[in-house]
Protein backbone atom coordinates (compact mmCIF):
# COMPACT_ATOMS: atom_id res chain seq x y z
CA UNK A 1 0.00 0.00 0.00
CA UNK A 2 0.92 3.67 -0.16
CA UNK A 3 2.84 5.35 2.61
CA UNK A 4 0.68 7.28 5.04
CA UNK A 5 1.51 10.62 6.59
CA UNK A 6 1.65 9.42 10.21
CA UNK A 7 3.99 6.44 9.92
CA UNK A 8 6.57 7.98 12.26
CA UNK A 9 4.07 8.62 15.01
CA UNK A 10 2.90 5.01 14.97
CA UNK A 11 6.27 3.64 15.99
CA UNK A 12 6.10 5.49 19.30
CA UNK A 13 2.37 5.41 19.92
CA UNK A 14 0.56 2.08 19.78
CA UNK A 15 -3.06 1.37 20.47
CA UNK A 16 -5.11 -1.74 21.07
CA UNK A 17 -8.74 -2.38 20.21
CA UNK A 18 -10.41 -4.37 22.99
CA UNK A 19 -13.83 -5.99 22.67
CA UNK A 20 -15.20 -7.53 25.88
CA UNK A 21 -18.64 -7.24 27.46
CA UNK A 22 -17.25 -7.65 31.01
CA UNK A 23 -16.68 -4.22 32.59
CA UNK A 24 -14.10 -5.42 35.10
CA UNK A 25 -12.06 -7.19 32.42
CA UNK A 26 -12.17 -4.10 30.19
CA UNK A 27 -11.05 -1.83 33.03
CA UNK A 28 -8.29 -4.25 33.99
CA UNK A 29 -6.93 -4.51 30.45
CA UNK A 30 -7.02 -0.72 30.02
CA UNK A 31 -5.02 -0.33 33.26
CA UNK A 32 -2.60 -3.12 32.36
CA UNK A 33 -1.57 -1.43 29.12
CA UNK A 34 -1.90 2.20 30.21
CA UNK A 35 1.20 1.84 32.43
CA UNK A 36 3.07 0.64 29.33
CA UNK A 37 1.99 3.65 27.29
CA UNK A 38 -0.40 1.68 25.07
CA UNK A 39 -3.79 3.25 24.51
CA UNK A 40 -6.78 0.91 24.65
CA UNK A 41 -10.00 1.62 22.75
CA UNK A 42 -12.59 -0.46 24.56
CA UNK A 43 -15.77 -1.83 22.98
CA UNK A 44 -18.55 -3.89 24.58
CA UNK A 45 -19.38 -5.88 21.45
CA UNK A 46 -18.11 -6.90 18.05
CA UNK A 47 -20.36 -4.31 16.42
CA UNK A 48 -18.92 -1.56 18.64
CA UNK A 49 -15.42 -2.78 17.78
CA UNK A 50 -16.22 -2.45 14.07
CA UNK A 51 -17.38 1.14 14.61
CA UNK A 52 -14.23 2.00 16.58
CA UNK A 53 -11.84 0.56 14.01
CA UNK A 54 -13.24 2.88 11.37
CA UNK A 55 -12.42 6.02 13.36
CA UNK A 56 -9.48 5.09 15.63
CA UNK A 57 -5.88 4.27 14.64
CA UNK A 58 -5.62 0.82 16.23
CA UNK A 59 -2.67 -1.51 15.66
CA UNK A 60 -3.99 -4.78 17.12
CA UNK A 61 -7.25 -6.22 18.45
CA UNK A 62 -8.05 -8.32 21.51
CA UNK A 63 -11.46 -9.96 21.17
CA UNK A 64 -13.54 -11.86 23.70
CA UNK A 65 -15.18 -14.93 22.16
CA UNK A 66 -18.58 -14.66 23.87
CA UNK A 67 -20.26 -11.27 23.60
CA UNK A 68 -23.83 -10.12 23.07
CA UNK A 69 -24.49 -9.23 19.44
CA UNK A 70 -21.90 -11.51 17.87
CA UNK A 71 -18.82 -13.45 18.91
CA UNK A 72 -15.23 -12.37 18.61
CA UNK A 73 -14.85 -15.04 15.95
CA UNK A 74 -17.65 -13.45 13.90
CA UNK A 75 -16.14 -9.98 14.34
CA UNK A 76 -12.64 -11.05 13.31
CA UNK A 77 -13.12 -11.41 9.52
CA UNK A 78 -15.17 -8.20 9.44
CA UNK A 79 -12.43 -6.30 11.27
CA UNK A 80 -9.91 -7.66 8.80
CA UNK A 81 -12.10 -6.58 5.88
CA UNK A 82 -11.66 -3.04 7.16
CA UNK A 83 -8.01 -3.51 8.10
CA UNK A 84 -6.47 -6.51 6.36
CA UNK A 85 -3.19 -6.17 8.24
CA UNK A 86 -4.74 -6.07 11.74
CA UNK A 87 -3.29 -8.67 14.14
CA UNK A 88 -6.14 -10.14 16.21
CA UNK A 89 -6.01 -12.12 19.46
CA UNK A 90 -9.06 -14.06 20.63
CA UNK A 91 -9.67 -15.25 24.18
CA UNK A 92 -12.34 -17.34 25.86
CA UNK A 93 -13.13 -18.93 29.20
CA UNK A 94 -14.54 -22.00 27.45
CA UNK A 95 -11.79 -22.55 24.92
CA UNK A 96 -11.77 -25.90 23.13
CA UNK A 97 -9.31 -27.28 20.59
CA UNK A 98 -12.00 -26.88 17.91
CA UNK A 99 -12.55 -23.21 18.83
CA UNK A 100 -8.81 -22.61 18.69
CA UNK A 101 -8.63 -24.25 15.26
CA UNK A 102 -11.52 -22.12 13.96
CA UNK A 103 -9.98 -18.92 15.29
CA UNK A 104 -6.57 -19.63 13.77
CA UNK A 105 -8.22 -20.59 10.47
CA UNK A 106 -10.08 -17.26 10.53
CA UNK A 107 -6.77 -15.44 10.83
CA UNK A 108 -6.31 -14.96 14.58
CA UNK A 109 -2.68 -14.46 15.54
CA UNK A 110 -3.17 -16.07 18.95
CA UNK A 111 -5.92 -17.76 20.97
CA UNK A 112 -5.78 -17.48 24.75
CA UNK A 113 -7.73 -19.15 27.54
CA UNK A 114 -9.34 -17.00 30.21
CA UNK A 115 -8.32 -16.31 32.87
CA UNK A 116 -5.22 -15.01 31.09
CA UNK A 117 -2.12 -14.40 33.25
CA UNK A 118 -1.28 -10.67 32.88
CA UNK A 119 2.28 -11.39 31.82
CA UNK A 120 1.13 -13.71 29.03
CA UNK A 121 -1.47 -11.19 27.87
CA UNK A 122 1.13 -8.42 27.76
CA UNK A 123 3.57 -10.61 25.83
CA UNK A 124 0.97 -11.59 23.21
CA UNK A 125 -0.26 -8.03 22.75
CA UNK A 126 3.30 -6.71 22.44
CA UNK A 127 3.96 -9.38 19.82
CA UNK A 128 0.79 -8.39 17.95
CA UNK A 129 1.86 -4.74 18.08
CA UNK A 130 5.31 -5.62 16.78
CA UNK A 131 6.95 -4.38 19.96
CA UNK A 132 9.74 -5.92 22.00
CA UNK A 133 8.43 -6.93 25.40
CA UNK A 134 10.39 -5.31 28.26
CA UNK A 135 12.42 -7.82 30.26
CA UNK A 136 11.16 -6.81 33.67
CA UNK A 137 7.89 -8.61 34.30
CA UNK A 138 7.15 -6.20 37.14
CA UNK A 139 6.55 -2.95 35.30
CA UNK A 140 5.07 -1.29 38.36
CA UNK A 141 6.36 -2.75 41.65
CA UNK A 142 3.39 -1.47 43.66
CA UNK A 143 0.88 -3.24 41.50
CA UNK A 144 -0.40 -6.72 42.24
CA UNK A 145 -0.31 -8.37 38.84
CA UNK A 146 -0.96 -11.90 39.98
CA UNK A 147 -4.67 -11.64 39.21
CA UNK A 148 -5.43 -13.24 35.82
CA UNK A 149 -7.91 -11.49 33.55
CA UNK A 150 -11.39 -12.80 33.04
CA UNK A 151 -11.30 -15.28 35.93
CA UNK A 152 -13.60 -15.53 38.90
CA UNK A 153 -12.26 -13.39 41.68
CA UNK A 154 -11.34 -16.19 44.07
CA UNK A 155 -8.09 -15.91 45.99
CA UNK A 156 -5.97 -18.05 43.75
CA UNK A 157 -2.25 -17.37 43.75
CA UNK A 158 -0.22 -16.06 40.83
CA UNK A 159 -0.79 -17.81 37.53
CA UNK A 160 2.15 -19.94 36.51
CA UNK A 161 3.20 -20.02 32.85
PDB file of C-alpha atoms in Angstrom:
ATOM      1  CA  UNK A   1       0.000   0.000   0.000  1.00  0.00           C
ATOM      2  CA  UNK A   2       0.915   3.669  -0.156  1.00  0.00           C
ATOM      3  CA  UNK A   3       2.841   5.352   2.608  1.00  0.00           C
ATOM      4  CA  UNK A   4       0.681   7.276   5.041  1.00  0.00           C
ATOM      5  CA  UNK A   5       1.513  10.616   6.588  1.00  0.00           C
ATOM      6  CA  UNK A   6       1.649   9.421  10.206  1.00  0.00           C
ATOM      7  CA  UNK A   7       3.994   6.444   9.924  1.00  0.00           C
ATOM      8  CA  UNK A   8       6.569   7.976  12.264  1.00  0.00           C
ATOM      9  CA  UNK A   9       4.069   8.619  15.015  1.00  0.00           C
ATOM     10  CA  UNK A  10       2.899   5.009  14.975  1.00  0.00           C
ATOM     11  CA  UNK A  11       6.270   3.638  15.994  1.00  0.00           C
ATOM     12  CA  UNK A  12       6.102   5.487  19.299  1.00  0.00           C
ATOM     13  CA  UNK A  13       2.367   5.407  19.921  1.00  0.00           C
ATOM     14  CA  UNK A  14       0.563   2.083  19.777  1.00  0.00           C
ATOM     15  CA  UNK A  15      -3.057   1.365  20.471  1.00  0.00           C
ATOM     16  CA  UNK A  16      -5.109  -1.743  21.073  1.00  0.00           C
ATOM     17  CA  UNK A  17      -8.738  -2.380  20.206  1.00  0.00           C
ATOM     18  CA  UNK A  18     -10.407  -4.372  22.987  1.00  0.00           C
ATOM     19  CA  UNK A  19     -13.828  -5.989  22.670  1.00  0.00           C
ATOM     20  CA  UNK A  20     -15.202  -7.534  25.879  1.00  0.00           C
ATOM     21  CA  UNK A  21     -18.641  -7.239  27.464  1.00  0.00           C
ATOM     22  CA  UNK A  22     -17.249  -7.654  31.007  1.00  0.00           C
ATOM     23  CA  UNK A  23     -16.685  -4.222  32.589  1.00  0.00           C
ATOM     24  CA  UNK A  24     -14.102  -5.415  35.104  1.00  0.00           C
ATOM     25  CA  UNK A  25     -12.056  -7.189  32.419  1.00  0.00           C
ATOM     26  CA  UNK A  26     -12.173  -4.104  30.186  1.00  0.00           C
ATOM     27  CA  UNK A  27     -11.051  -1.828  33.032  1.00  0.00           C
ATOM     28  CA  UNK A  28      -8.287  -4.251  33.988  1.00  0.00           C
ATOM     29  CA  UNK A  29      -6.927  -4.513  30.451  1.00  0.00           C
ATOM     30  CA  UNK A  30      -7.025  -0.723  30.024  1.00  0.00           C
ATOM     31  CA  UNK A  31      -5.021  -0.326  33.262  1.00  0.00           C
ATOM     32  CA  UNK A  32      -2.604  -3.117  32.365  1.00  0.00           C
ATOM     33  CA  UNK A  33      -1.569  -1.432  29.120  1.00  0.00           C
ATOM     34  CA  UNK A  34      -1.899   2.205  30.207  1.00  0.00           C
ATOM     35  CA  UNK A  35       1.196   1.839  32.429  1.00  0.00           C
ATOM     36  CA  UNK A  36       3.073   0.639  29.326  1.00  0.00           C
ATOM     37  CA  UNK A  37       1.989   3.652  27.285  1.00  0.00           C
ATOM     38  CA  UNK A  38      -0.397   1.678  25.071  1.00  0.00           C
ATOM     39  CA  UNK A  39      -3.791   3.253  24.506  1.00  0.00           C
ATOM     40  CA  UNK A  40      -6.781   0.912  24.650  1.00  0.00           C
ATOM     41  CA  UNK A  41      -9.996   1.623  22.751  1.00  0.00           C
ATOM     42  CA  UNK A  42     -12.593  -0.464  24.559  1.00  0.00           C
ATOM     43  CA  UNK A  43     -15.767  -1.834  22.979  1.00  0.00           C
ATOM     44  CA  UNK A  44     -18.551  -3.890  24.578  1.00  0.00           C
ATOM     45  CA  UNK A  45     -19.382  -5.882  21.452  1.00  0.00           C
ATOM     46  CA  UNK A  46     -18.106  -6.904  18.051  1.00  0.00           C
ATOM     47  CA  UNK A  47     -20.361  -4.305  16.423  1.00  0.00           C
ATOM     48  CA  UNK A  48     -18.925  -1.564  18.638  1.00  0.00           C
ATOM     49  CA  UNK A  49     -15.416  -2.776  17.783  1.00  0.00           C
ATOM     50  CA  UNK A  50     -16.219  -2.454  14.066  1.00  0.00           C
ATOM     51  CA  UNK A  51     -17.375   1.136  14.609  1.00  0.00           C
ATOM     52  CA  UNK A  52     -14.229   1.996  16.584  1.00  0.00           C
ATOM     53  CA  UNK A  53     -11.843   0.560  14.008  1.00  0.00           C
ATOM     54  CA  UNK A  54     -13.235   2.882  11.368  1.00  0.00           C
ATOM     55  CA  UNK A  55     -12.415   6.015  13.363  1.00  0.00           C
ATOM     56  CA  UNK A  56      -9.480   5.092  15.626  1.00  0.00           C
ATOM     57  CA  UNK A  57      -5.878   4.271  14.635  1.00  0.00           C
ATOM     58  CA  UNK A  58      -5.615   0.825  16.230  1.00  0.00           C
ATOM     59  CA  UNK A  59      -2.674  -1.514  15.661  1.00  0.00           C
ATOM     60  CA  UNK A  60      -3.986  -4.780  17.116  1.00  0.00           C
ATOM     61  CA  UNK A  61      -7.245  -6.223  18.449  1.00  0.00           C
ATOM     62  CA  UNK A  62      -8.050  -8.323  21.508  1.00  0.00           C
ATOM     63  CA  UNK A  63     -11.460  -9.962  21.171  1.00  0.00           C
ATOM     64  CA  UNK A  64     -13.543 -11.863  23.696  1.00  0.00           C
ATOM     65  CA  UNK A  65     -15.184 -14.931  22.159  1.00  0.00           C
ATOM     66  CA  UNK A  66     -18.577 -14.657  23.870  1.00  0.00           C
ATOM     67  CA  UNK A  67     -20.264 -11.268  23.605  1.00  0.00           C
ATOM     68  CA  UNK A  68     -23.833 -10.115  23.065  1.00  0.00           C
ATOM     69  CA  UNK A  69     -24.488  -9.225  19.440  1.00  0.00           C
ATOM     70  CA  UNK A  70     -21.902 -11.507  17.871  1.00  0.00           C
ATOM     71  CA  UNK A  71     -18.824 -13.451  18.911  1.00  0.00           C
ATOM     72  CA  UNK A  72     -15.234 -12.366  18.611  1.00  0.00           C
ATOM     73  CA  UNK A  73     -14.852 -15.042  15.946  1.00  0.00           C
ATOM     74  CA  UNK A  74     -17.651 -13.445  13.901  1.00  0.00           C
ATOM     75  CA  UNK A  75     -16.140  -9.980  14.340  1.00  0.00           C
ATOM     76  CA  UNK A  76     -12.640 -11.052  13.312  1.00  0.00           C
ATOM     77  CA  UNK A  77     -13.121 -11.410   9.520  1.00  0.00           C
ATOM     78  CA  UNK A  78     -15.171  -8.199   9.441  1.00  0.00           C
ATOM     79  CA  UNK A  79     -12.428  -6.305  11.269  1.00  0.00           C
ATOM     80  CA  UNK A  80      -9.909  -7.665   8.798  1.00  0.00           C
ATOM     81  CA  UNK A  81     -12.103  -6.577   5.882  1.00  0.00           C
ATOM     82  CA  UNK A  82     -11.665  -3.035   7.160  1.00  0.00           C
ATOM     83  CA  UNK A  83      -8.009  -3.511   8.095  1.00  0.00           C
ATOM     84  CA  UNK A  84      -6.469  -6.511   6.357  1.00  0.00           C
ATOM     85  CA  UNK A  85      -3.189  -6.172   8.243  1.00  0.00           C
ATOM     86  CA  UNK A  86      -4.736  -6.071  11.736  1.00  0.00           C
ATOM     87  CA  UNK A  87      -3.287  -8.668  14.138  1.00  0.00           C
ATOM     88  CA  UNK A  88      -6.141 -10.139  16.211  1.00  0.00           C
ATOM     89  CA  UNK A  89      -6.015 -12.121  19.455  1.00  0.00           C
ATOM     90  CA  UNK A  90      -9.060 -14.063  20.628  1.00  0.00           C
ATOM     91  CA  UNK A  91      -9.672 -15.245  24.177  1.00  0.00           C
ATOM     92  CA  UNK A  92     -12.335 -17.340  25.859  1.00  0.00           C
ATOM     93  CA  UNK A  93     -13.126 -18.930  29.196  1.00  0.00           C
ATOM     94  CA  UNK A  94     -14.544 -22.001  27.447  1.00  0.00           C
ATOM     95  CA  UNK A  95     -11.791 -22.546  24.924  1.00  0.00           C
ATOM     96  CA  UNK A  96     -11.775 -25.903  23.127  1.00  0.00           C
ATOM     97  CA  UNK A  97      -9.313 -27.281  20.590  1.00  0.00           C
ATOM     98  CA  UNK A  98     -11.997 -26.875  17.915  1.00  0.00           C
ATOM     99  CA  UNK A  99     -12.547 -23.212  18.825  1.00  0.00           C
ATOM    100  CA  UNK A 100      -8.806 -22.615  18.690  1.00  0.00           C
ATOM    101  CA  UNK A 101      -8.630 -24.253  15.259  1.00  0.00           C
ATOM    102  CA  UNK A 102     -11.524 -22.121  13.957  1.00  0.00           C
ATOM    103  CA  UNK A 103      -9.979 -18.917  15.291  1.00  0.00           C
ATOM    104  CA  UNK A 104      -6.566 -19.626  13.774  1.00  0.00           C
ATOM    105  CA  UNK A 105      -8.220 -20.591  10.474  1.00  0.00           C
ATOM    106  CA  UNK A 106     -10.084 -17.257  10.525  1.00  0.00           C
ATOM    107  CA  UNK A 107      -6.770 -15.439  10.827  1.00  0.00           C
ATOM    108  CA  UNK A 108      -6.313 -14.956  14.577  1.00  0.00           C
ATOM    109  CA  UNK A 109      -2.679 -14.461  15.542  1.00  0.00           C
ATOM    110  CA  UNK A 110      -3.173 -16.072  18.952  1.00  0.00           C
ATOM    111  CA  UNK A 111      -5.920 -17.760  20.970  1.00  0.00           C
ATOM    112  CA  UNK A 112      -5.780 -17.483  24.751  1.00  0.00           C
ATOM    113  CA  UNK A 113      -7.728 -19.152  27.543  1.00  0.00           C
ATOM    114  CA  UNK A 114      -9.340 -17.001  30.209  1.00  0.00           C
ATOM    115  CA  UNK A 115      -8.323 -16.315  32.873  1.00  0.00           C
ATOM    116  CA  UNK A 116      -5.219 -15.015  31.092  1.00  0.00           C
ATOM    117  CA  UNK A 117      -2.120 -14.404  33.248  1.00  0.00           C
ATOM    118  CA  UNK A 118      -1.284 -10.673  32.885  1.00  0.00           C
ATOM    119  CA  UNK A 119       2.280 -11.387  31.821  1.00  0.00           C
ATOM    120  CA  UNK A 120       1.133 -13.710  29.028  1.00  0.00           C
ATOM    121  CA  UNK A 121      -1.474 -11.186  27.874  1.00  0.00           C
ATOM    122  CA  UNK A 122       1.135  -8.417  27.759  1.00  0.00           C
ATOM    123  CA  UNK A 123       3.566 -10.610  25.829  1.00  0.00           C
ATOM    124  CA  UNK A 124       0.971 -11.593  23.210  1.00  0.00           C
ATOM    125  CA  UNK A 125      -0.262  -8.031  22.752  1.00  0.00           C
ATOM    126  CA  UNK A 126       3.301  -6.714  22.443  1.00  0.00           C
ATOM    127  CA  UNK A 127       3.963  -9.385  19.822  1.00  0.00           C
ATOM    128  CA  UNK A 128       0.792  -8.389  17.946  1.00  0.00           C
ATOM    129  CA  UNK A 129       1.857  -4.736  18.080  1.00  0.00           C
ATOM    130  CA  UNK A 130       5.311  -5.622  16.777  1.00  0.00           C
ATOM    131  CA  UNK A 131       6.955  -4.376  19.965  1.00  0.00           C
ATOM    132  CA  UNK A 132       9.744  -5.921  22.003  1.00  0.00           C
ATOM    133  CA  UNK A 133       8.434  -6.928  25.398  1.00  0.00           C
ATOM    134  CA  UNK A 134      10.388  -5.313  28.259  1.00  0.00           C
ATOM    135  CA  UNK A 135      12.418  -7.816  30.256  1.00  0.00           C
ATOM    136  CA  UNK A 136      11.156  -6.815  33.672  1.00  0.00           C
ATOM    137  CA  UNK A 137       7.890  -8.614  34.304  1.00  0.00           C
ATOM    138  CA  UNK A 138       7.149  -6.204  37.141  1.00  0.00           C
ATOM    139  CA  UNK A 139       6.554  -2.949  35.300  1.00  0.00           C
ATOM    140  CA  UNK A 140       5.067  -1.286  38.357  1.00  0.00           C
ATOM    141  CA  UNK A 141       6.361  -2.754  41.645  1.00  0.00           C
ATOM    142  CA  UNK A 142       3.392  -1.466  43.656  1.00  0.00           C
ATOM    143  CA  UNK A 143       0.879  -3.240  41.497  1.00  0.00           C
ATOM    144  CA  UNK A 144      -0.399  -6.715  42.241  1.00  0.00           C
ATOM    145  CA  UNK A 145      -0.310  -8.366  38.839  1.00  0.00           C
ATOM    146  CA  UNK A 146      -0.957 -11.898  39.985  1.00  0.00           C
ATOM    147  CA  UNK A 147      -4.672 -11.645  39.206  1.00  0.00           C
ATOM    148  CA  UNK A 148      -5.429 -13.237  35.819  1.00  0.00           C
ATOM    149  CA  UNK A 149      -7.912 -11.488  33.549  1.00  0.00           C
ATOM    150  CA  UNK A 150     -11.390 -12.802  33.044  1.00  0.00           C
ATOM    151  CA  UNK A 151     -11.303 -15.276  35.935  1.00  0.00           C
ATOM    152  CA  UNK A 152     -13.600 -15.531  38.898  1.00  0.00           C
ATOM    153  CA  UNK A 153     -12.264 -13.391  41.683  1.00  0.00           C
ATOM    154  CA  UNK A 154     -11.342 -16.186  44.072  1.00  0.00           C
ATOM    155  CA  UNK A 155      -8.095 -15.908  45.988  1.00  0.00           C
ATOM    156  CA  UNK A 156      -5.971 -18.048  43.748  1.00  0.00           C
ATOM    157  CA  UNK A 157      -2.252 -17.369  43.753  1.00  0.00           C
ATOM    158  CA  UNK A 158      -0.220 -16.064  40.832  1.00  0.00           C
ATOM    159  CA  UNK A 159      -0.793 -17.811  37.530  1.00  0.00           C
ATOM    160  CA  UNK A 160       2.148 -19.939  36.509  1.00  0.00           C
ATOM    161  CA  UNK A 161       3.196 -20.025  32.853  1.00  0.00           C
TER     162      UNK A 161
END
